[in-house]
Coordinates of C-alpha atoms in Angstrom, one line a residue:
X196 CA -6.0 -181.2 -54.5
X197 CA -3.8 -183.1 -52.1
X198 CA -1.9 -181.5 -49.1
X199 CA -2.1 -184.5 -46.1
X200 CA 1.3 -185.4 -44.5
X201 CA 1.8 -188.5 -47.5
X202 CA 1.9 -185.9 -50.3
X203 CA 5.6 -184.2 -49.7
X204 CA 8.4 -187.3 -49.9
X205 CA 11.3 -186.2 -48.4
X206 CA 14.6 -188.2 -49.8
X207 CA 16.0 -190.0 -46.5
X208 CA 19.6 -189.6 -48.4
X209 CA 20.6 -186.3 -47.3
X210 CA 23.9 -185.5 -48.9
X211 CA 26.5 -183.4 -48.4
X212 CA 27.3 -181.3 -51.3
X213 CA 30.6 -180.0 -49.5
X214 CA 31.9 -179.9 -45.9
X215 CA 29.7 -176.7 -46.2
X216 CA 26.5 -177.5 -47.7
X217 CA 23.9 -179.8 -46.6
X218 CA 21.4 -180.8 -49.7
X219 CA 18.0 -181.9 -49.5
X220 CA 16.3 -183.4 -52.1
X221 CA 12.0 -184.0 -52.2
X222 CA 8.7 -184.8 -54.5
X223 CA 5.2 -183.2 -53.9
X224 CA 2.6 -184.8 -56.0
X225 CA -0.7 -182.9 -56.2
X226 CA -3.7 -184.9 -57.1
X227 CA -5.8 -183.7 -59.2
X228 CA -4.3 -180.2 -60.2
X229 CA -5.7 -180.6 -63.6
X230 CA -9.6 -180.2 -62.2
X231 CA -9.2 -177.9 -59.9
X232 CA -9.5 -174.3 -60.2
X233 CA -8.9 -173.1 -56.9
X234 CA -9.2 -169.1 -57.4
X235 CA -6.8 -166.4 -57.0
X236 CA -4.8 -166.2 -53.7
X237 CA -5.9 -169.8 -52.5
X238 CA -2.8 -171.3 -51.1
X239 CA -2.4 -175.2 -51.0
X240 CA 0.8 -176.4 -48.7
X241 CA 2.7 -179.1 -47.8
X242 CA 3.4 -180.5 -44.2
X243 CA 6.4 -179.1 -42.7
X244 CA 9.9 -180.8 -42.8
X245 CA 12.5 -180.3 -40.8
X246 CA 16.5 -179.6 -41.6
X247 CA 19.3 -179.7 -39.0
X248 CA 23.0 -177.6 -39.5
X249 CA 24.9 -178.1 -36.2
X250 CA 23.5 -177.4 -33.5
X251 CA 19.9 -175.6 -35.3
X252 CA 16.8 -176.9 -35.9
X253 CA 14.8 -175.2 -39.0
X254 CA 11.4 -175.8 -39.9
X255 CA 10.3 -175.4 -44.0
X256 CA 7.1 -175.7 -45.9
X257 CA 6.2 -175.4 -49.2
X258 CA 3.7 -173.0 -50.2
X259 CA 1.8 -173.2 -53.8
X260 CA -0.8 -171.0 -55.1
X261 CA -2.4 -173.1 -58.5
X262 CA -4.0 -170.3 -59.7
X263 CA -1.8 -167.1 -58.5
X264 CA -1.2 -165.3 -55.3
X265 CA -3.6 -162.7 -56.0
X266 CA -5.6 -161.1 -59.3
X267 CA -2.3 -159.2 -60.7
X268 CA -0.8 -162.8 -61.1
X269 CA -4.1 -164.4 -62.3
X270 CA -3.4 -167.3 -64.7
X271 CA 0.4 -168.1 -63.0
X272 CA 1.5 -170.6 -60.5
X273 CA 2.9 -168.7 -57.6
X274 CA 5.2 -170.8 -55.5
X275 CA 7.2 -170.4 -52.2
X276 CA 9.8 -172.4 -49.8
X277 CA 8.5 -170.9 -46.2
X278 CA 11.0 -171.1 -43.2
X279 CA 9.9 -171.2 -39.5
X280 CA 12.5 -169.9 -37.3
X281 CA 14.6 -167.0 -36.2
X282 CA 17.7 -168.3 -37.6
X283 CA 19.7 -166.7 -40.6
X284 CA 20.3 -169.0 -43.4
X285 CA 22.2 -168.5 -46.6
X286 CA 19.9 -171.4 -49.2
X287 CA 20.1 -172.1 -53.0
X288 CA 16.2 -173.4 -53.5
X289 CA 14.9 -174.9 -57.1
X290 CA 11.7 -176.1 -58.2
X291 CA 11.2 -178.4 -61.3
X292 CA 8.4 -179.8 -63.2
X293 CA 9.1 -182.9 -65.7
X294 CA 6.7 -184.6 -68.0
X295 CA 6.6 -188.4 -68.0
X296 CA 10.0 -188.9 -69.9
X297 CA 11.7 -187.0 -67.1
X298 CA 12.3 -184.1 -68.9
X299 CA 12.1 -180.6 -67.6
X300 CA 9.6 -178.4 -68.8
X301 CA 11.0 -175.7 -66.0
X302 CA 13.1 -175.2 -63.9
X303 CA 14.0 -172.2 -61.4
X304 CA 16.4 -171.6 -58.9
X305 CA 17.2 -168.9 -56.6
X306 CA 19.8 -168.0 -54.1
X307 CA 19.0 -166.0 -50.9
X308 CA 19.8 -165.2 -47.3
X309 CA 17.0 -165.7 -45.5
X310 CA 16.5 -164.0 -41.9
X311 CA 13.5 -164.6 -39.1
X312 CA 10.6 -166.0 -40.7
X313 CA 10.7 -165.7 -44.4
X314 CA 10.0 -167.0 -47.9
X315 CA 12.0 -167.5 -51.2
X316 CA 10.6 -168.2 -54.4
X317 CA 8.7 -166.6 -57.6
X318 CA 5.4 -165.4 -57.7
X319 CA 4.9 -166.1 -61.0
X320 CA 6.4 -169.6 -61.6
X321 CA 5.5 -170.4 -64.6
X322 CA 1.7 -169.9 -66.3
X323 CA -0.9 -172.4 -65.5
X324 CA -1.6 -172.9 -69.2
X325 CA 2.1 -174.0 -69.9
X326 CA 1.6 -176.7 -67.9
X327 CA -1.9 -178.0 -68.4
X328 CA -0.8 -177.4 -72.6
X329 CA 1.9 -180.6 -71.9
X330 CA -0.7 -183.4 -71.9
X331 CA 3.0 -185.4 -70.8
X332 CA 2.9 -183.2 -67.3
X333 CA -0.3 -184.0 -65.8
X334 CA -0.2 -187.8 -65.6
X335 CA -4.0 -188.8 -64.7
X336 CA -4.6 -185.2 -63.7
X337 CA -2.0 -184.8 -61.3
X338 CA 1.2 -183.0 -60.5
X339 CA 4.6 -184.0 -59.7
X340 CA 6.8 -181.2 -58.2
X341 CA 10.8 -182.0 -57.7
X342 CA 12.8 -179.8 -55.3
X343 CA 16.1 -179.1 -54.4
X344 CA 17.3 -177.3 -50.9
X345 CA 21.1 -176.3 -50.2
X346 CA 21.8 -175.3 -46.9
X347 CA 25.1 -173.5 -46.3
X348 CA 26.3 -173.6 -43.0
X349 CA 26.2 -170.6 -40.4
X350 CA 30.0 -169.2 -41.6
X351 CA 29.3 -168.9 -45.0
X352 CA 26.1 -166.3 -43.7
X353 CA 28.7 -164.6 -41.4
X354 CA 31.6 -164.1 -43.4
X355 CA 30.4 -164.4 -47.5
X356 CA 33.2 -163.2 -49.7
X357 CA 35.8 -162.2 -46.8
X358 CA 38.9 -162.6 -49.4
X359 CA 37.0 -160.0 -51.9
X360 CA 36.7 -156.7 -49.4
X361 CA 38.3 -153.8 -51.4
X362 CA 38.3 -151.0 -48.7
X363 CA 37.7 -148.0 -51.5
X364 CA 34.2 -150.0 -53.0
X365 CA 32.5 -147.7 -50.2
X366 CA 34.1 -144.2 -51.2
X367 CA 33.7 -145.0 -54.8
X368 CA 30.0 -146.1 -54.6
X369 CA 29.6 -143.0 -53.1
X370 CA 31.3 -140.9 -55.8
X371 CA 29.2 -142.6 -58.1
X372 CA 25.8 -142.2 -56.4
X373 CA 26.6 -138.6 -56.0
X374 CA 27.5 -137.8 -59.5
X375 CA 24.4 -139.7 -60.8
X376 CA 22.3 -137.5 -58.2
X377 CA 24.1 -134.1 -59.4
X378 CA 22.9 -135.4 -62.5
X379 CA 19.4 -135.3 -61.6
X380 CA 19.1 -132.0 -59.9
X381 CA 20.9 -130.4 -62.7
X382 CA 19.1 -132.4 -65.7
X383 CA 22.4 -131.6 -68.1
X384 CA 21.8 -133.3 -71.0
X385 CA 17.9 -134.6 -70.1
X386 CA 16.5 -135.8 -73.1
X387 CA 12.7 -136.3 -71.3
X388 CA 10.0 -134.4 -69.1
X389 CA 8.4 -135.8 -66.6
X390 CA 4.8 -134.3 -65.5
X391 CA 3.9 -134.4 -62.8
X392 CA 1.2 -132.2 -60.4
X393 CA 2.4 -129.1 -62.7
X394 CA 6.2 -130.1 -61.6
X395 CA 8.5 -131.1 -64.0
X396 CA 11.5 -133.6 -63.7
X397 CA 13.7 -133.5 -66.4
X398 CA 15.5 -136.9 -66.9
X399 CA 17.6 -139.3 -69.4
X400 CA 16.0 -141.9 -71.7
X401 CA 19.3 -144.2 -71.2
X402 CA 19.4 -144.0 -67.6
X403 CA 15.5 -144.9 -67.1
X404 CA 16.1 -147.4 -69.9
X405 CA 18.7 -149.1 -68.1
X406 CA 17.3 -149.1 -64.4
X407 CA 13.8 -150.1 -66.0
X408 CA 12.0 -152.2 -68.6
X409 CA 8.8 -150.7 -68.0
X410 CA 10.5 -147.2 -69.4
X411 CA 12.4 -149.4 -72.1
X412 CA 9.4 -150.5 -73.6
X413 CA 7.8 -147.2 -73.2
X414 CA 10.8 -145.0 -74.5
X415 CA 11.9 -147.8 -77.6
X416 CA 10.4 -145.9 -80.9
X417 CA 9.1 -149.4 -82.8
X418 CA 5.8 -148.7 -83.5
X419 CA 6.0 -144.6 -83.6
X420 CA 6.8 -141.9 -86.3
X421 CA 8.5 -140.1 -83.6
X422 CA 10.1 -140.6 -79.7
X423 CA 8.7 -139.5 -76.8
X424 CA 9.9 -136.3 -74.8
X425 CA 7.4 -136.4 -71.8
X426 CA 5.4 -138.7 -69.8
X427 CA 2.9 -137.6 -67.4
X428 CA 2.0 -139.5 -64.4
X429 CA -1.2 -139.5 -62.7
X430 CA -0.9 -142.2 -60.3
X431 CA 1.7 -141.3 -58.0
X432 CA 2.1 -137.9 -56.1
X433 CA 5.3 -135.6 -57.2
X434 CA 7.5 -136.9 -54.1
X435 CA 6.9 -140.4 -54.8
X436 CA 8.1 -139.9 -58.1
X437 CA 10.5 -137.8 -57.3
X438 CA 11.9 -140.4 -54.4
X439 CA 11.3 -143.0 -57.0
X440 CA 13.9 -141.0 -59.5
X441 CA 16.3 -140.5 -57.0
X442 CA 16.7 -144.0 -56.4
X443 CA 16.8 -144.6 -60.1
X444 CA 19.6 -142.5 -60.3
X445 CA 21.8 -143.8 -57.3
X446 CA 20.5 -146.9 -55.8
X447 CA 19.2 -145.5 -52.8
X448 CA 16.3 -143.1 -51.3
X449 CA 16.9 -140.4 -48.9
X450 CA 17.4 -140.6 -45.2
X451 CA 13.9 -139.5 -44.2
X452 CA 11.3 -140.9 -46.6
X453 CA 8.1 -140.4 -44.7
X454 CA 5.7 -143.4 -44.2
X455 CA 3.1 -141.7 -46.9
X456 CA 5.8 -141.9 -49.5
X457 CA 7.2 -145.4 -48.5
X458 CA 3.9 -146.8 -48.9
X459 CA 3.6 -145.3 -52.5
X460 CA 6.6 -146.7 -54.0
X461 CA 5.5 -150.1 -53.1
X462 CA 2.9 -149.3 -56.2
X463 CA 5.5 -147.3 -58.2
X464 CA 8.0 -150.2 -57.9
X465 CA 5.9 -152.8 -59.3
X466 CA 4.1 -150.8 -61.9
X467 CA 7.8 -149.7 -63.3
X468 CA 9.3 -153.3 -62.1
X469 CA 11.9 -151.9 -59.6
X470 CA 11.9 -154.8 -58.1
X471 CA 15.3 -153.4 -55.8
X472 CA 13.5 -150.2 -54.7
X473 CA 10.8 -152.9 -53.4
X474 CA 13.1 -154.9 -51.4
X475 CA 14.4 -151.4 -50.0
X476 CA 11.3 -150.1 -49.1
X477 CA 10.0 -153.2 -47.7
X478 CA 13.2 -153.4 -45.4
X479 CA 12.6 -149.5 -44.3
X480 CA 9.2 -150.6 -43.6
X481 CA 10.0 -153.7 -41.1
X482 CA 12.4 -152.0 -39.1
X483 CA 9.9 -149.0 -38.4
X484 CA 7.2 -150.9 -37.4
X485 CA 5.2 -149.2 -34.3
X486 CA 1.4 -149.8 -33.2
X487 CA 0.3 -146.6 -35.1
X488 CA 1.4 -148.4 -38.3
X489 CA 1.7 -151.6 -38.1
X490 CA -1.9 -152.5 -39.5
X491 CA -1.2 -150.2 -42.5
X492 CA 1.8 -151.8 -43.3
X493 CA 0.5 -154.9 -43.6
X494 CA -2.5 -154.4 -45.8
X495 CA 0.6 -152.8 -48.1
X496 CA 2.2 -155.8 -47.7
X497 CA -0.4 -158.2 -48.4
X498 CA -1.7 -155.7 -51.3
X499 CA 1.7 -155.7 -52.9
X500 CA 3.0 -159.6 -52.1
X501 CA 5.7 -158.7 -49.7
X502 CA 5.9 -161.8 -48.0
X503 CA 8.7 -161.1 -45.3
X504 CA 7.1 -157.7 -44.6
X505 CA 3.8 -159.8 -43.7
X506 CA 5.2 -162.1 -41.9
X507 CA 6.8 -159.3 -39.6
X508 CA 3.5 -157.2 -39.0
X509 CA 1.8 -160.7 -37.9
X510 CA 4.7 -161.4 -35.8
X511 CA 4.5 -157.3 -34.3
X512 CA 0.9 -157.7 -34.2
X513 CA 0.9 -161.1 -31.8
X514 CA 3.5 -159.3 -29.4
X515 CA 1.1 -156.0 -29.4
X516 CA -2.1 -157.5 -29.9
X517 CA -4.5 -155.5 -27.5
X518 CA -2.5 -152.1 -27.6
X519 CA -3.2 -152.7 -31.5
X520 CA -7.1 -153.4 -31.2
X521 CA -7.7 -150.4 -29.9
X522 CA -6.1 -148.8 -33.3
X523 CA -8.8 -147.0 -35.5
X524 CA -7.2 -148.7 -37.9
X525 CA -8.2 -151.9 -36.3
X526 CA -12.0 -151.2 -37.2
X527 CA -11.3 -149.8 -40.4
X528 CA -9.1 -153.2 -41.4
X529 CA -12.4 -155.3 -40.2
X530 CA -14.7 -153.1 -42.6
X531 CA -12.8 -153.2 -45.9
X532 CA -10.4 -155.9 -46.0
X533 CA -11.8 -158.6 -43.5
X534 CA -9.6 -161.5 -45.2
X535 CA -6.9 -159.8 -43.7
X536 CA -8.5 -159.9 -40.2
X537 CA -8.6 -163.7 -40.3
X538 CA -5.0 -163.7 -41.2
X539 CA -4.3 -161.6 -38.3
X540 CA -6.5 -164.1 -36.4
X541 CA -5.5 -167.4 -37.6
X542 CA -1.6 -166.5 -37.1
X543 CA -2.7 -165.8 -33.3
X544 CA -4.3 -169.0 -32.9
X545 CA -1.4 -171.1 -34.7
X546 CA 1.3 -169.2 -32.8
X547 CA 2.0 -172.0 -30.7
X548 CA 1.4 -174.6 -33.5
X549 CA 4.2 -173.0 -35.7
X550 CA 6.9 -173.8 -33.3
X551 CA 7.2 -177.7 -33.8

């Protein structure tokens, strides 16, 4: 499958969408995507390209997994738009894929601020199947890929909304957040147990329901003679579920979640599809990131596909890299997940090769 410099066509038309918006417009053909089965978490990637806003120079690079980012994803294209600099950009970025006639058989787009070095896209794209099924798609084996980038310019990242600030949003957030928690603690009206260690959590169907489609499917009575009134979980420790519930409930987690816990409701966020609480935890994460941690954090990170969390444990790691050899972790990382090791490794040897 095709990833030289040729492969990515960049249109030399860049328009401007508005006085604020700069829009670029490219291809990616992949030869050969219909023979090749490259295996889970084998990433195929396009030569950088550069954009310009002002006075900043950004960096960008497409990265596609054919056959999904890891085993969870197995069978899905996985598919991100990779920035290289420090530079905070608010983008709109959508993929397409369209069979000979030009029509789209998908289409995504998604809308993000991105800060340092970070990534927007899906990781599952679409299945594999859907496309190899459309004998229109892979002309002569191969794929065409059609992408569109909006760039907004650096006030729209400053100042996003200015005209809509209502000064009481705060005070009533918080009245709702701390009703919703009273709530909890209380469990008036709790229609549903949760197990858990011999603790009990006594909850509401409609509340999990609506925060979660994990518990929707699990709680909706199709194909039983009666509903369920408790669940038990097995798989993640009573204050991970309990921090887990609490952000259910009102949006956030407590001031002092403990690393231990943080690094559980990675798991618990994805196996119940909270994707917020992920984003959450994954922030908390980065921003207490120390040499005792650092190497945990990012096997969490790598384990759950938290690419901006990865990408700031490499870039702690090459600023720290002797103090953090000397970790036990550092043996430990080499012993039972040595892909990760020549991660670590090949982002120190690119370091300088990153910065065009």
């Amino acid at each position: 499958m095709g990833n030289n410099v040729s492969d990515l066509i960049l249109k030399t038309d860049i328009q401007n969408v508005t006085g604020n918006i700069k829009r670029y417009e490219f291809t990616w053909l992949l030869d050969g995507f219909c023979s090749s089965k490259l295996g889970a978490g084998t990433c195929v990637s396009s030569q950088k390209f550069a954009s310009e806003i002002g006075n900043e120079k950004d960096w960008w690079q497409i990265l596609l997994y054919p056959d999904g980012f890891n085993h969870r994803v197995d069978g899905f294209v996985s598919l991100w738009l990779k920035k290289f600099s420090d530079n905070e950009k608010l983008v709109t970025f959508s993929c397409a894929i369209l069979n000979s006639e030009f029509k789209q058989l998908i289409k995504k787009t998604t809308h993000r601020k991105l800060a340092l070095e970070s990534a927007v896209g899906w990781t599952t794209f679409c299945k594999r199947s859907l496309i190899e099924a459309d004998k229109t798609v892979l002309r002569n084996g191969n794929l065409k890929l059609v992408f569109t980038l909006d760039i907004f310019s650096n006030e729209d990242v400053l100042n996003p909304a200015v005209e809509d600030y209502d000064p009481n949003q705060r005070l009533r957030s918080h009245d709702v957040c701390d009703s919703m928690k009273q709530l909890l603690d209380d469990g008036t009206f709790s229609d549903l147990t949760i197990a858990v260690d011999s603790h009990e959590f006594h909850v509401h169907k409609a509340i999990l329901s609506a925060r979660s489609d994990v518990f929707l499917k699990l709680l909706t009575p199709r194909f039983r003679e009666s509903s369920i009134n408790q669940i038990e979980i097995e798989d993640v420790s009573k204050d991970g579920v309990q921090e887990m519930l609490h952000f259910i409930y009102t949006g956030r987690l407590v001031d002092e979640v403990t690393e231990e816990v943080l690094c559980e409701l990675f798991y618990a966020a994805e196996k119940y599809e909270l994707w917020l609480l992920k984003k959450v935890c994954s922030i908390i994460a980065a921003n207490n990131l120390n040499n005792d941690n650092v190497l945990r954090i990012l096997s969490v990170a790598n384990q759950h596909n938290s690419l901006k969390l990865k990408d700031m444990c490499l870039r702690y790691i090459s600023g720290n890299t002797l103090e953090i050899q000397k970790q036990r972790g550092w043996y430990d990382l080499m012993m039972h997940h040595p892909e990760m090791v020549n991660t670590i490794v090949e982002s120190l040897s690119k370091r300088d090769d990153d910065s065009p």
